[in-house]
Tab-separated table of C-alpha atoms and ligand atoms in Angstrom:
chain	number	residue	atom	x	y	z
A	1409	MET	CA	20.955	3.016	-109.498
A	1410	THR	CA	22.456	6.337	-110.180
A	1411	ARG	CA	24.145	8.336	-107.411
A	1412	SER	CA	21.513	11.030	-107.256
A	1413	THR	CA	18.671	8.554	-106.780
A	1414	LEU	CA	20.658	6.815	-104.160
A	1415	LYS	CA	21.169	10.202	-102.355
A	1416	GLU	CA	17.595	10.914	-102.352
A	1417	ARG	CA	16.918	7.540	-100.675
A	1418	SER	CA	19.299	8.039	-98.278
A	1419	ASN	CA	17.942	11.378	-97.376
A	1420	THR	CA	14.650	9.920	-96.505
A	1421	ALA	CA	15.578	6.405	-95.280
A	1422	THR	CA	18.579	6.599	-93.562
A	1423	ALA	CA	20.068	8.687	-90.433
A	1424	GLY	CA	23.083	10.905	-91.115
A	1425	SER	CA	26.013	8.471	-90.400
A	1426	SER	CA	25.802	5.342	-92.666
A	1427	PHE	CA	27.805	4.585	-95.664
A	1428	ASP	CA	24.672	4.822	-97.727
A	1429	SER	CA	24.415	8.503	-96.658
A	1430	LEU	CA	28.008	9.218	-97.917
A	1431	GLY	CA	26.914	8.252	-101.411
A	1432	VAL	CA	28.451	4.746	-101.661
A	1433	HIS	CA	27.023	2.411	-104.226
A	1434	PRO	CA	24.843	-0.568	-103.317
A	1435	GLU	CA	27.327	-2.976	-104.581
A	1436	LEU	CA	29.866	-1.603	-102.078
A	1437	LEU	CA	27.448	-1.185	-99.355
A	1438	ARG	CA	26.681	-5.126	-99.654
A	1439	ALA	CA	30.325	-5.892	-99.243
A	1440	LEU	CA	30.682	-3.341	-96.372
A	1441	GLY	CA	27.845	-5.302	-94.815
A	1442	ASP	CA	29.529	-8.727	-95.359
A	1443	MET	CA	32.501	-7.340	-93.650
A	1444	GLY	CA	30.655	-6.147	-90.737
A	1445	PHE	CA	31.413	-2.310	-91.364
A	1446	THR	CA	28.227	-0.969	-90.365
A	1447	GLU	CA	29.156	2.726	-89.600
A	1448	PRO	CA	32.046	4.630	-91.231
A	1449	THR	CA	34.773	5.690	-88.964
A	1450	PRO	CA	35.399	9.564	-88.729
A	1451	ILE	CA	38.145	9.599	-91.456
A	1452	GLN	CA	36.054	7.610	-93.690
A	1453	ARG	CA	33.003	9.873	-93.022
A	1454	GLN	CA	35.151	12.810	-94.149
A	1455	ALA	CA	37.398	11.444	-96.946
A	1456	VAL	CA	34.758	9.297	-98.918
A	1457	PRO	CA	32.514	11.971	-100.201
A	1458	ALA	CA	35.401	14.147	-101.229
A	1459	GLY	CA	37.033	11.026	-102.680
A	1460	LEU	CA	34.107	10.259	-104.689
A	1461	GLU	CA	33.953	13.800	-106.074
A	1462	GLY	CA	37.629	13.169	-107.422
A	1463	ARG	CA	39.257	15.582	-104.917
A	1464	ASP	CA	42.734	15.394	-103.834
A	1465	LEU	CA	43.107	14.629	-100.257
A	1466	LEU	CA	45.663	14.863	-97.402
A	1467	GLY	CA	44.451	12.569	-94.723
A	1468	CYS	CA	46.121	12.407	-91.391
A	1469	ALA	CA	44.491	10.092	-88.853
A	1470	MET	CA	45.857	7.700	-86.235
A	1471	THR	CA	46.765	4.021	-86.931
A	1472	GLY	CA	43.726	1.829	-86.755
A	1473	SER	CA	41.195	4.572	-87.834
A	1474	GLY	CA	40.100	3.012	-91.110
A	1475	LYS	CA	42.317	4.895	-93.600
A	1476	THR	CA	42.388	1.861	-96.060
A	1477	ALA	CA	38.531	1.893	-96.756
A	1478	ALA	CA	38.711	5.572	-96.888
A	1479	PHE	CA	40.588	5.599	-100.056
A	1480	LEU	CA	39.588	2.073	-101.395
A	1481	LEU	CA	35.751	2.984	-101.589
A	1482	PRO	CA	36.245	6.187	-103.571
A	1483	ILE	CA	38.537	4.212	-106.088
A	1484	LEU	CA	36.385	1.194	-106.418
A	1485	GLN	CA	33.262	3.414	-107.029
A	1486	ARG	CA	35.023	5.859	-109.409
A	1487	ILE	CA	36.236	3.175	-111.653
A	1488	GLN	CA	33.520	0.648	-111.426
A	1489	ASN	CA	31.660	1.710	-114.495
A	1490	LEU	CA	34.707	2.361	-116.671
A	1491	PRO	CA	35.784	-0.238	-119.150
A	1492	ARG	CA	37.983	-3.043	-117.876
A	1493	GLY	CA	41.677	-3.717	-118.979
A	1494	VAL	CA	43.231	-0.469	-117.922
A	1495	THR	CA	44.989	-0.039	-114.713
A	1496	ARG	CA	43.410	3.151	-113.409
A	1497	ALA	CA	44.348	3.318	-109.617
A	1498	LEU	CA	47.858	2.939	-108.034
A	1499	ILE	CA	48.391	2.548	-104.367
A	1500	LEU	CA	51.891	2.906	-103.142
A	1501	THR	CA	52.790	1.524	-99.637
A	1502	PRO	CA	55.956	0.953	-97.735
A	1503	THR	CA	55.994	-2.736	-96.911
A	1504	ARG	CA	55.075	-6.122	-98.327
A	1505	GLU	CA	52.714	-6.920	-95.538
A	1506	LEU	CA	51.007	-3.726	-95.928
A	1507	ALA	CA	50.707	-4.219	-99.555
A	1508	ALA	CA	49.246	-7.679	-99.302
A	1509	GLN	CA	46.786	-6.318	-96.510
A	1510	ILE	CA	45.306	-3.675	-98.692
A	1511	ASP	CA	44.960	-5.896	-101.513
A	1512	GLU	CA	42.871	-8.196	-99.457
A	1513	GLU	CA	40.611	-5.403	-98.160
A	1514	ARG	CA	40.430	-4.277	-101.863
A	1515	ARG	CA	39.415	-7.902	-102.893
A	1516	ALA	CA	36.680	-7.864	-100.056
A	1517	LEU	CA	35.466	-4.538	-100.895
A	1518	ALA	CA	35.412	-5.351	-104.619
A	1519	ARG	CA	33.416	-8.579	-104.324
A	1520	TYR	CA	30.148	-7.364	-106.071
A	1521	THR	CA	31.791	-4.573	-108.348
A	1522	GLY	CA	33.535	-6.884	-111.005
A	1523	THR	CA	36.851	-4.954	-110.697
A	1524	THR	CA	40.042	-6.371	-110.499
A	1525	GLY	CA	43.395	-5.752	-108.609
A	1526	ALA	CA	46.719	-7.265	-107.754
A	1527	ALA	CA	49.484	-6.640	-105.322
A	1528	VAL	CA	53.129	-5.945	-106.507
A	1529	PHE	CA	55.825	-6.480	-103.961
A	1530	GLY	CA	59.244	-7.962	-103.598
A	1531	GLY	CA	60.288	-11.431	-102.078
A	1532	VAL	CA	57.848	-13.374	-103.998
A	1533	SER	CA	57.840	-14.587	-107.871
A	1534	ILE	CA	57.527	-11.943	-110.347
A	1535	ARG	CA	55.610	-13.916	-113.003
A	1536	PRO	CA	51.995	-13.506	-111.554
A	1537	GLN	CA	52.654	-9.825	-111.247
A	1538	GLU	CA	53.734	-9.577	-114.797
A	1539	LYS	CA	50.427	-11.113	-115.704
A	1540	ALA	CA	48.592	-8.387	-113.737
A	1541	PHE	CA	50.138	-5.759	-115.860
A	1542	ARG	CA	49.650	-7.561	-118.885
A	1543	LYS	CA	45.869	-8.011	-118.233
A	1544	GLY	CA	45.587	-4.490	-116.984
A	1545	VAL	CA	43.941	-4.985	-113.702
A	1546	ASP	CA	42.007	-2.022	-112.402
A	1547	ILE	CA	43.803	-1.462	-109.075
A	1548	LEU	CA	47.563	-2.147	-108.141
A	1549	VAL	CA	48.811	-1.892	-104.656
A	1550	ALA	CA	52.720	-1.810	-104.891
A	1551	THR	CA	55.769	-1.323	-102.945
A	1552	PRO	CA	58.045	1.224	-104.769
A	1553	GLY	CA	61.040	-0.951	-105.300
A	1554	ARG	CA	59.318	-3.970	-106.944
A	1555	LEU	CA	57.314	-1.589	-109.027
A	1556	LEU	CA	60.391	0.001	-110.437
A	1557	ASP	CA	61.864	-3.514	-111.285
A	1558	HIS	CA	58.798	-4.039	-113.292
A	1559	PHE	CA	59.115	-0.690	-115.032
A	1560	GLN	CA	62.424	-2.007	-116.845
A	1561	TYR	CA	60.196	-4.120	-119.017
A	1562	ASP	CA	57.697	-3.115	-121.765
A	1563	TYR	CA	54.822	-4.841	-120.401
A	1564	ALA	CA	54.547	-2.646	-117.329
A	1565	ARG	CA	52.966	0.504	-118.452
A	1566	LEU	CA	50.685	2.603	-116.201
A	1567	ASP	CA	49.775	5.337	-118.585
A	1568	GLY	CA	46.122	5.009	-117.683
A	1569	ILE	CA	46.497	5.835	-114.003
A	1570	GLU	CA	43.850	8.255	-112.849
A	1571	ILE	CA	44.030	7.742	-109.152
A	1572	LEU	CA	47.170	7.591	-106.928
A	1573	VAL	CA	47.440	6.888	-103.347
A	1574	LEU	CA	50.352	7.223	-101.241
A	1575	ASP	CA	49.621	5.071	-97.939
A	1576	GLU	CA	51.665	5.480	-94.965
A	1577	ALA	CA	53.458	8.400	-96.563
A	1578	ASP	CA	55.488	9.290	-93.421
A	1579	ARG	CA	56.721	5.711	-93.290
A	1580	MET	CA	57.681	5.606	-96.921
A	1581	LEU	CA	59.828	8.813	-96.343
A	1582	ASP	CA	61.421	7.442	-93.339
A	1583	MET	CA	62.473	4.285	-95.228
A	1584	GLY	CA	64.134	6.437	-97.839
A	1585	PHE	CA	61.531	5.831	-100.581
A	1586	LEU	CA	61.348	9.469	-101.742
A	1587	PRO	CA	63.797	9.042	-104.744
A	1588	ASP	CA	61.989	5.804	-105.657
A	1589	ILE	CA	58.467	7.653	-105.524
A	1590	ARG	CA	59.816	10.313	-107.681
A	1591	ARG	CA	61.063	7.649	-110.073
A	1592	VAL	CA	57.633	5.972	-110.059
A	1593	LEU	CA	55.994	9.276	-110.686
A	1594	ARG	CA	57.938	9.630	-113.973
A	1595	HIS	CA	56.117	6.598	-115.248
A	1596	LEU	CA	52.661	7.892	-114.593
A	1597	PRO	CA	50.808	10.297	-116.793
A	1598	GLY	CA	51.257	13.900	-116.294
A	1599	ARG	CA	47.516	14.912	-117.086
A	1600	SER	CA	45.242	15.472	-114.235
A	1601	ARG	CA	44.689	12.813	-111.766
A	1602	GLN	CA	43.289	12.344	-108.371
A	1603	THR	CA	45.963	12.045	-105.703
A	1604	MET	CA	45.580	11.014	-102.030
A	1605	PHE	CA	48.131	11.047	-99.265
A	1606	PHE	CA	47.338	8.967	-96.126
A	1607	SER	CA	49.674	9.148	-93.021
A	1608	ALA	CA	49.361	8.641	-89.323
A	1609	THR	CA	51.829	11.525	-88.862
A	1610	MET	CA	52.345	14.698	-90.833
A	1611	PRO	CA	56.106	15.454	-90.622
A	1612	LYS	CA	57.369	18.544	-92.693
A	1613	PRO	CA	58.841	16.676	-95.750
A	1614	ILE	CA	55.311	15.079	-96.207
A	1615	VAL	CA	53.639	18.474	-96.079
A	1616	GLU	CA	56.118	19.720	-98.766
A	1617	LEU	CA	55.726	16.719	-101.036
A	1618	SER	CA	52.075	17.168	-100.770
A	1619	ARG	CA	52.301	20.905	-101.852
A	1620	GLU	CA	54.172	19.785	-104.896
A	1621	LEU	CA	51.737	16.804	-105.742
A	1622	LEU	CA	48.295	17.550	-104.576
A	1623	THR	CA	46.012	20.348	-106.069
A	1624	ASP	CA	43.692	22.127	-103.551
A	1625	PRO	CA	43.467	19.084	-101.369
A	1626	LEU	CA	40.910	18.634	-98.696
A	1627	ARG	CA	43.008	18.409	-95.635
A	1628	LEU	CA	41.862	16.179	-92.873
A	1629	ASN	CA	42.873	16.233	-89.299
A	1630	VAL	CA	46.331	17.739	-90.256
A	1631	GLU	CA	46.590	20.037	-87.362
A	1632	ARG	CA	45.994	17.368	-84.777
A	1633	LYS	CA	48.676	16.798	-82.269
A	1634	GLN	CA	50.407	13.420	-82.529
A	1635	GLU	CA	49.195	10.979	-79.888
A	1636	PRO	CA	48.764	7.161	-79.980
A	1637	ALA	CA	45.326	5.899	-80.498
A	1638	THR	CA	42.970	6.326	-77.612
A	1639	GLY	CA	41.988	3.437	-75.399
A	1640	ILE	CA	45.558	2.203	-74.918
A	1641	SER	CA	47.119	2.379	-71.645
A	1642	GLN	CA	50.734	2.783	-71.700
A	1643	ALA	CA	53.403	2.077	-69.142
A	1644	LEU	CA	57.193	2.175	-68.817
A	1645	PHE	CA	59.122	-0.683	-67.276
A	1646	PRO	CA	62.495	0.475	-66.095
A	1647	VAL	CA	64.898	-2.602	-66.229
A	1648	PRO	CA	68.556	-3.166	-66.333
A	1649	ALA	CA	69.318	-4.071	-70.155
A	1650	GLN	CA	70.472	-7.674	-69.414
A	1651	ARG	CA	67.167	-8.490	-67.509
A	1652	LYS	CA	64.847	-7.524	-70.441
A	1653	PRO	CA	64.358	-11.002	-71.738
A	1654	ALA	CA	63.673	-12.281	-68.128
A	1655	LEU	CA	61.151	-9.522	-67.579
A	1656	LEU	CA	59.257	-10.388	-70.701
A	1657	ILE	CA	59.272	-14.069	-69.869
A	1658	GLU	CA	57.901	-13.366	-66.397
A	1659	LEU	CA	55.174	-11.081	-67.711
A	1660	LEU	CA	54.188	-13.821	-70.097
A	1661	LYS	CA	54.352	-16.621	-67.448
A	1662	ARG	CA	52.160	-14.534	-65.066
A	1663	ASN	CA	49.715	-13.815	-67.807
A	1664	GLU	CA	50.145	-10.055	-67.484
A	1665	VAL	CA	50.514	-10.069	-71.199
A	1666	GLY	CA	48.706	-12.409	-73.486
A	1667	ASN	CA	49.648	-12.258	-77.154
A	1668	VAL	CA	52.261	-9.694	-77.930
A	1669	ILE	CA	54.205	-8.230	-80.604
A	1670	ALA	CA	57.681	-7.381	-79.064
A	1671	PHE	CA	59.549	-4.691	-80.983
A	1672	CYS	CA	63.435	-4.902	-80.883
A	1673	ARG	CA	65.943	-2.359	-82.007
A	1674	THR	CA	67.799	-4.605	-84.487
A	1675	LYS	CA	67.194	-7.970	-86.393
A	1676	HIS	CA	69.886	-9.607	-84.296
A	1677	ARG	CA	68.119	-8.715	-81.140
A	1678	ALA	CA	64.707	-9.942	-82.445
A	1679	LYS	CA	66.297	-13.194	-83.279
A	1680	ARG	CA	68.030	-13.666	-80.102
A	1681	LEU	CA	64.649	-12.872	-78.282
A	1682	TYR	CA	63.022	-15.293	-80.324
A	1683	GLN	CA	65.524	-17.947	-79.319
A	1684	LYS	CA	65.263	-17.012	-75.728
A	1685	LEU	CA	61.630	-17.338	-75.733
A	1686	GLU	CA	61.509	-20.806	-77.454
A	1687	LYS	CA	64.089	-21.941	-74.970
A	1688	ALA	CA	61.880	-20.841	-71.987
A	1689	GLY	CA	58.989	-22.838	-73.587
A	1690	ILE	CA	57.051	-19.819	-75.009
A	1691	SER	CA	55.653	-20.245	-78.499
A	1692	ALA	CA	57.259	-17.566	-80.544
A	1693	ALA	CA	58.079	-16.398	-84.267
A	1694	GLN	CA	60.334	-13.708	-85.660
A	1695	ILE	CA	59.704	-11.244	-88.257
A	1696	HIS	CA	62.424	-8.928	-89.590
A	1697	GLY	CA	64.293	-8.135	-92.747
A	1698	ASN	CA	66.544	-11.179	-92.599
A	1699	ARG	CA	63.454	-13.452	-93.120
A	1700	SER	CA	62.157	-14.455	-96.408
A	1701	GLN	CA	58.842	-13.479	-97.456
A	1702	ASN	CA	57.285	-16.866	-96.873
A	1703	GLN	CA	58.933	-17.110	-93.522
A	1704	ARG	CA	57.369	-13.691	-92.584
A	1705	THR	CA	54.019	-14.615	-93.908
A	1706	LYS	CA	54.112	-17.829	-91.994
A	1707	ALA	CA	55.119	-16.052	-88.792
A	1708	LEU	CA	52.202	-13.572	-89.116
A	1709	ASP	CA	49.679	-16.342	-89.975
A	1710	GLY	CA	50.645	-18.324	-86.858
A	1711	PHE	CA	50.608	-15.088	-84.736
A	1712	ARG	CA	47.020	-14.199	-86.142
A	1713	SER	CA	45.795	-17.738	-85.651
A	1714	GLY	CA	46.965	-17.562	-81.999
A	1715	LYS	CA	49.272	-20.528	-82.540
A	1716	VAL	CA	52.270	-18.231	-81.795
A	1717	ARG	CA	51.968	-16.104	-78.548
A	1718	VAL	CA	54.962	-13.820	-79.260
A	1719	LEU	CA	56.148	-12.250	-82.299
A	1720	ALA	CA	59.610	-10.954	-82.018
A	1721	ALA	CA	59.979	-7.929	-84.693
A	1722	THR	CA	61.741	-5.157	-85.889
A	1723	ASP	CA	59.558	-2.354	-86.959
A	1724	ILE	CA	58.982	-3.438	-90.566
A	1725	VAL	CA	55.687	-4.542	-89.183
A	1726	ALA	CA	55.122	-1.702	-86.940
A	1727	ARG	CA	53.254	0.512	-89.408
A	1728	GLY	CA	49.691	-0.350	-90.444
A	1729	ILE	CA	49.594	-4.104	-90.255
A	1730	ASP	CA	46.448	-5.171	-88.733
A	1731	VAL	CA	46.249	-7.908	-86.313
A	1732	GLU	CA	43.026	-8.651	-84.659
A	1733	ALA	CA	42.855	-9.407	-81.042
A	1734	LEU	CA	46.344	-8.088	-80.233
A	1735	ASP	CA	46.097	-6.723	-76.882
A	1736	HIS	CA	49.748	-5.952	-76.223
A	1737	VAL	CA	52.493	-4.301	-77.608
A	1738	VAL	CA	55.842	-4.650	-75.948
A	1739	ASN	CA	58.596	-2.269	-77.003
A	1740	PHE	CA	61.482	-4.513	-75.968
A	1741	ASP	CA	63.816	-1.676	-76.799
A	1742	VAL	CA	62.750	2.047	-76.783
A	1743	PRO	CA	62.348	3.308	-80.332
A	1744	ASN	CA	64.736	6.120	-80.856
A	1745	VAL	CA	62.279	8.164	-82.816
A	1746	ALA	CA	59.216	9.393	-81.078
A	1747	GLU	CA	56.967	8.788	-84.433
A	1748	ASP	CA	58.001	5.168	-84.200
A	1749	TYR	CA	56.624	5.021	-80.699
A	1750	ILE	CA	53.319	6.444	-81.781
A	1751	HIS	CA	53.115	3.912	-84.672
A	1752	ARG	CA	54.060	1.059	-82.685
A	1753	VAL	CA	51.627	1.671	-79.828
A	1754	GLY	CA	48.933	2.450	-82.599
A	1755	ARG	CA	49.246	-1.310	-83.427
A	1756	THR	CA	47.076	-2.339	-80.592
A	1757	ALA	CA	43.603	-0.762	-79.913
A	1758	ARG	CA	42.578	-0.585	-83.495
A	1759	ALA	CA	39.054	0.989	-84.412
A	1760	GLY	CA	38.056	1.644	-80.905
A	1761	ALA	CA	39.278	-1.498	-79.106
A	1762	THR	CA	41.403	-1.148	-76.025
A	1763	GLY	CA	44.925	-2.467	-75.436
A	1764	GLU	CA	48.131	-2.072	-73.612
A	1765	ALA	CA	51.587	-1.014	-74.520
A	1766	TYR	CA	54.522	-1.644	-72.436
A	1767	THR	CA	57.965	-0.099	-73.045
A	1768	PHE	CA	61.191	-1.722	-71.415
A	1769	VAL	CA	63.518	1.031	-70.403
A	1770	SER	CA	67.248	0.551	-69.812
A	1771	PRO	CA	69.069	3.229	-67.986
A	1772	GLU	CA	70.804	3.998	-71.343
A	1773	GLU	CA	67.447	4.504	-72.978
A	1774	GLU	CA	66.043	7.218	-70.476
A	1775	SER	CA	66.951	10.084	-72.870
A	1776	ASP	CA	64.774	8.516	-75.678
A	1777	VAL	CA	61.966	8.228	-73.391
A	1778	ARG	CA	61.900	11.966	-72.462
A	1779	SER	CA	61.494	12.709	-76.142
A	1780	ILE	CA	58.637	10.423	-76.389
A	1781	GLU	CA	57.002	11.864	-73.503
A	1782	ARG	CA	57.517	15.266	-75.035
A	1783	ALA	CA	55.676	14.096	-78.284
A	1784	VAL	CA	52.888	12.343	-76.450
A	1785	GLY	CA	52.426	15.417	-74.318
A	1786	ARG	CA	52.632	13.960	-70.834
A	1787	PRO	CA	55.026	11.743	-68.640
A	1788	LEU	CA	54.153	7.984	-68.971
A	1789	PRO	CA	53.418	5.918	-65.907
A	1790	ARG	CA	56.295	3.788	-64.533
A	1791	ARG	CA	55.629	0.284	-63.223
A	1792	THR	CA	57.737	-2.431	-61.484
A	1793	LEU	CA	56.745	-6.037	-61.628
A	1794	GLU	CA	56.440	-7.214	-58.133
A	1795	ALA	CA	58.716	-10.110	-56.741
A	1796	PHE	CA	60.881	-10.081	-59.825
A	1797	ASP	CA	64.555	-9.834	-59.296
A	1798	TYR	CA	65.666	-6.829	-61.231
A	1799	ASP	CA	69.289	-7.260	-60.209
A	1800	ALA	CA	69.956	-10.957	-60.882
A	1801	PRO	CA	72.783	-11.428	-63.396
A	1802	ALA	CA	71.918	-12.676	-66.780
A	1803	ALA	CA	72.199	-16.360	-67.397
A	1804	GLU	CA	74.028	-15.704	-70.607
A	1805	ARG	CA	74.754	-12.916	-72.882
A	1806	PHE	CA	71.768	-11.663	-74.718
A	1807	GLU	CA	73.577	-9.949	-77.872
A	1808	VAL	CA	76.563	-11.560	-79.538
A	1809	PRO	CA	78.959	-8.672	-80.633
A	1810	VAL	CA	79.040	-8.495	-84.277
A	1811	GLY	CA	82.704	-9.297	-84.760
A	1812	GLU	CA	82.205	-12.612	-83.024
A	1813	ARG	CA	79.147	-13.313	-85.151
A	1814	ILE	CA	81.175	-12.622	-88.347
A	1815	ALA	CA	84.000	-14.941	-86.966
A	1816	ALA	CA	81.615	-17.811	-86.252
A	1817	MET	CA	80.115	-17.508	-89.755
A	1818	LYS	CA	83.490	-17.495	-91.441
A	1819	ALA	CA	84.380	-20.561	-89.393
A	1820	ARG	CA	81.111	-22.317	-90.346
A	1821	ARG	CA	81.808	-21.624	-94.014
A	1822	LYS	CA	85.388	-22.966	-93.636
A	1823	GLU	CA	83.911	-26.042	-92.201
A	1824	GLU	CA	81.404	-26.434	-94.874
A	1825	ARG	CA	84.065	-25.854	-97.817
A	1826	ALA	CA	86.394	-28.621	-95.932
A	1827	ARG	CA	83.476	-31.039	-96.052
A	1828	ALA	CA	82.517	-30.326	-99.440
A	1829	ARG	CA	86.115	-30.998	-100.482
A	1830	GLN	CA	86.201	-34.296	-98.527
A	1831	LYS	CA	83.191	-35.364	-100.217
A	1832	GLU	CA	84.338	-34.699	-103.630
A	1833	ALA	CA	87.566	-36.358	-103.010
A	1834	ARG	CA	85.555	-39.417	-101.857
A	1835	ARG	CA	83.519	-39.272	-104.891
A	1836	ARG	CA	86.593	-39.323	-107.166
A	1837	ASN	CA	88.238	-42.191	-105.389
B	625	LIG	P1	44.645	2.396	-90.806
B	625	LIG	O1	44.934	2.253	-92.102
B	625	LIG	O2	44.152	3.786	-90.467
B	625	LIG	O3	45.711	2.295	-89.786
B	625	LIG	P2	42.900	0.213	-91.200
B	625	LIG	O4	42.373	0.788	-92.540
B	625	LIG	O5	43.958	-0.733	-91.405
B	625	LIG	O6	43.319	1.450	-90.401
B	625	LIG	O7	41.570	-0.304	-90.310
B	625	LIG	C1	41.766	-0.785	-89.082
B	625	LIG	C2	41.007	-1.751	-88.726
B	625	LIG	O8	39.626	-1.387	-88.556
B	625	LIG	C3	40.841	-2.890	-89.768
B	625	LIG	O9	40.647	-4.042	-88.924
B	625	LIG	C4	39.458	-2.611	-90.528
B	625	LIG	O10	38.995	-3.900	-90.925
B	625	LIG	C5	38.662	-1.994	-89.403
B	625	LIG	N1	37.690	-1.246	-90.011
B	625	LIG	C6	37.803	-0.205	-90.868
B	625	LIG	N2	36.607	0.617	-91.122
B	625	LIG	C7	35.686	0.101	-90.324
B	625	LIG	C8	34.404	0.396	-90.176
B	625	LIG	N3	33.671	1.309	-90.824
B	625	LIG	N4	33.714	-0.513	-89.447
B	625	LIG	C9	34.382	-1.377	-88.728
B	625	LIG	N5	35.664	-1.840	-88.839
B	625	LIG	C10	36.315	-1.042	-89.503
B	626	LIG	MG1	46.823	1.948	-93.106
């Protein structure tokens, strides 16, 4: 069916707000139906028609508003009837988890289209990714670092790219990916292409980069004031630093919170929180930069399936990762950038659901809270947990100072070397 006949049909048969009326092809409509996407979200309603026309886009919408399908639908439809074997669309995204998630949604949406795709990110074997390049899959979702690794080899050529998406653009800049993004751009054809930026916030560097890379873009929602997703109730829990673990454990034991992601300031703190929770008999997992890709995937899967009640995390998982049935975010530490707060809190209450976001605030963190309240535009309510002993001394230290950690590691290594020497000596004798 051609697009114009589809449009005619939708004009007569459908009310104004279905995917059909946006001009989406039947193959994609069928997949949307399978996925339970009956109505487009507001960003999809605005972005899809323009995207289908090949227009550049600068889309700013809160986390959980459905930005992924907003760019995947136009991509899939625009490439569907072109010959296979050429990679025509590249989606850049900051983290492995996000790349995997977008690729999954791409696969679900593409089910009836005959198009192909692959995800390219670090921490996993490079071979299947090389194959994807050699085959020329239609759509690549990639993190900038691993993509640049591939570009060292001849097989990795992306000179057929017609559509480029920067997803979570703000996050990529925060993570220092701007030079990498520029390097990636040098490997793409210079001739006209459709470029789309999607972001939950629109800080100045993004606006500047968009001026450079986008041509007459349709701007969606850019002027909107930063605010976490609606439907979330937020509260602060003032608490002495050393009582934070006990407070979380108490909230969990009293079922004040169900399944939670607890965000920590450092990898060490995430690990220590994980250990404390396990010791208290609460099923937990940890996800942060010191964990391998396999460990991270396993932790997320365990959490998604409900086996793991608490995910102790640094903010690598804060942006964009979609976890269904997540009713709580706990900021175990106050994020020191207001935008991070908005992203983290946006992790819950996705696509209209409701949720709660609790933030533990030690006296030292009060000044960071004030800048968050300024960004949110109002003071956040403060709560105290009844019958919880805020002044009890901590049973043991939460953080081990870095000097001690290094000393312990060195001692462990020395012992291992000594053991290896003994073993070798025994073998010789
Ligand atoms: P964003 O990238 O804006 O943070 P996502 O694209 O990850 O948001 O979508 C958030 C959640 O909403 C996902 O679980 C997704 O499957 C779901 N979703 C997206 N669009 C729709 C829709 N039209 N109808 C129902 N659910 C949707
Ligand atoms: Mg997203």
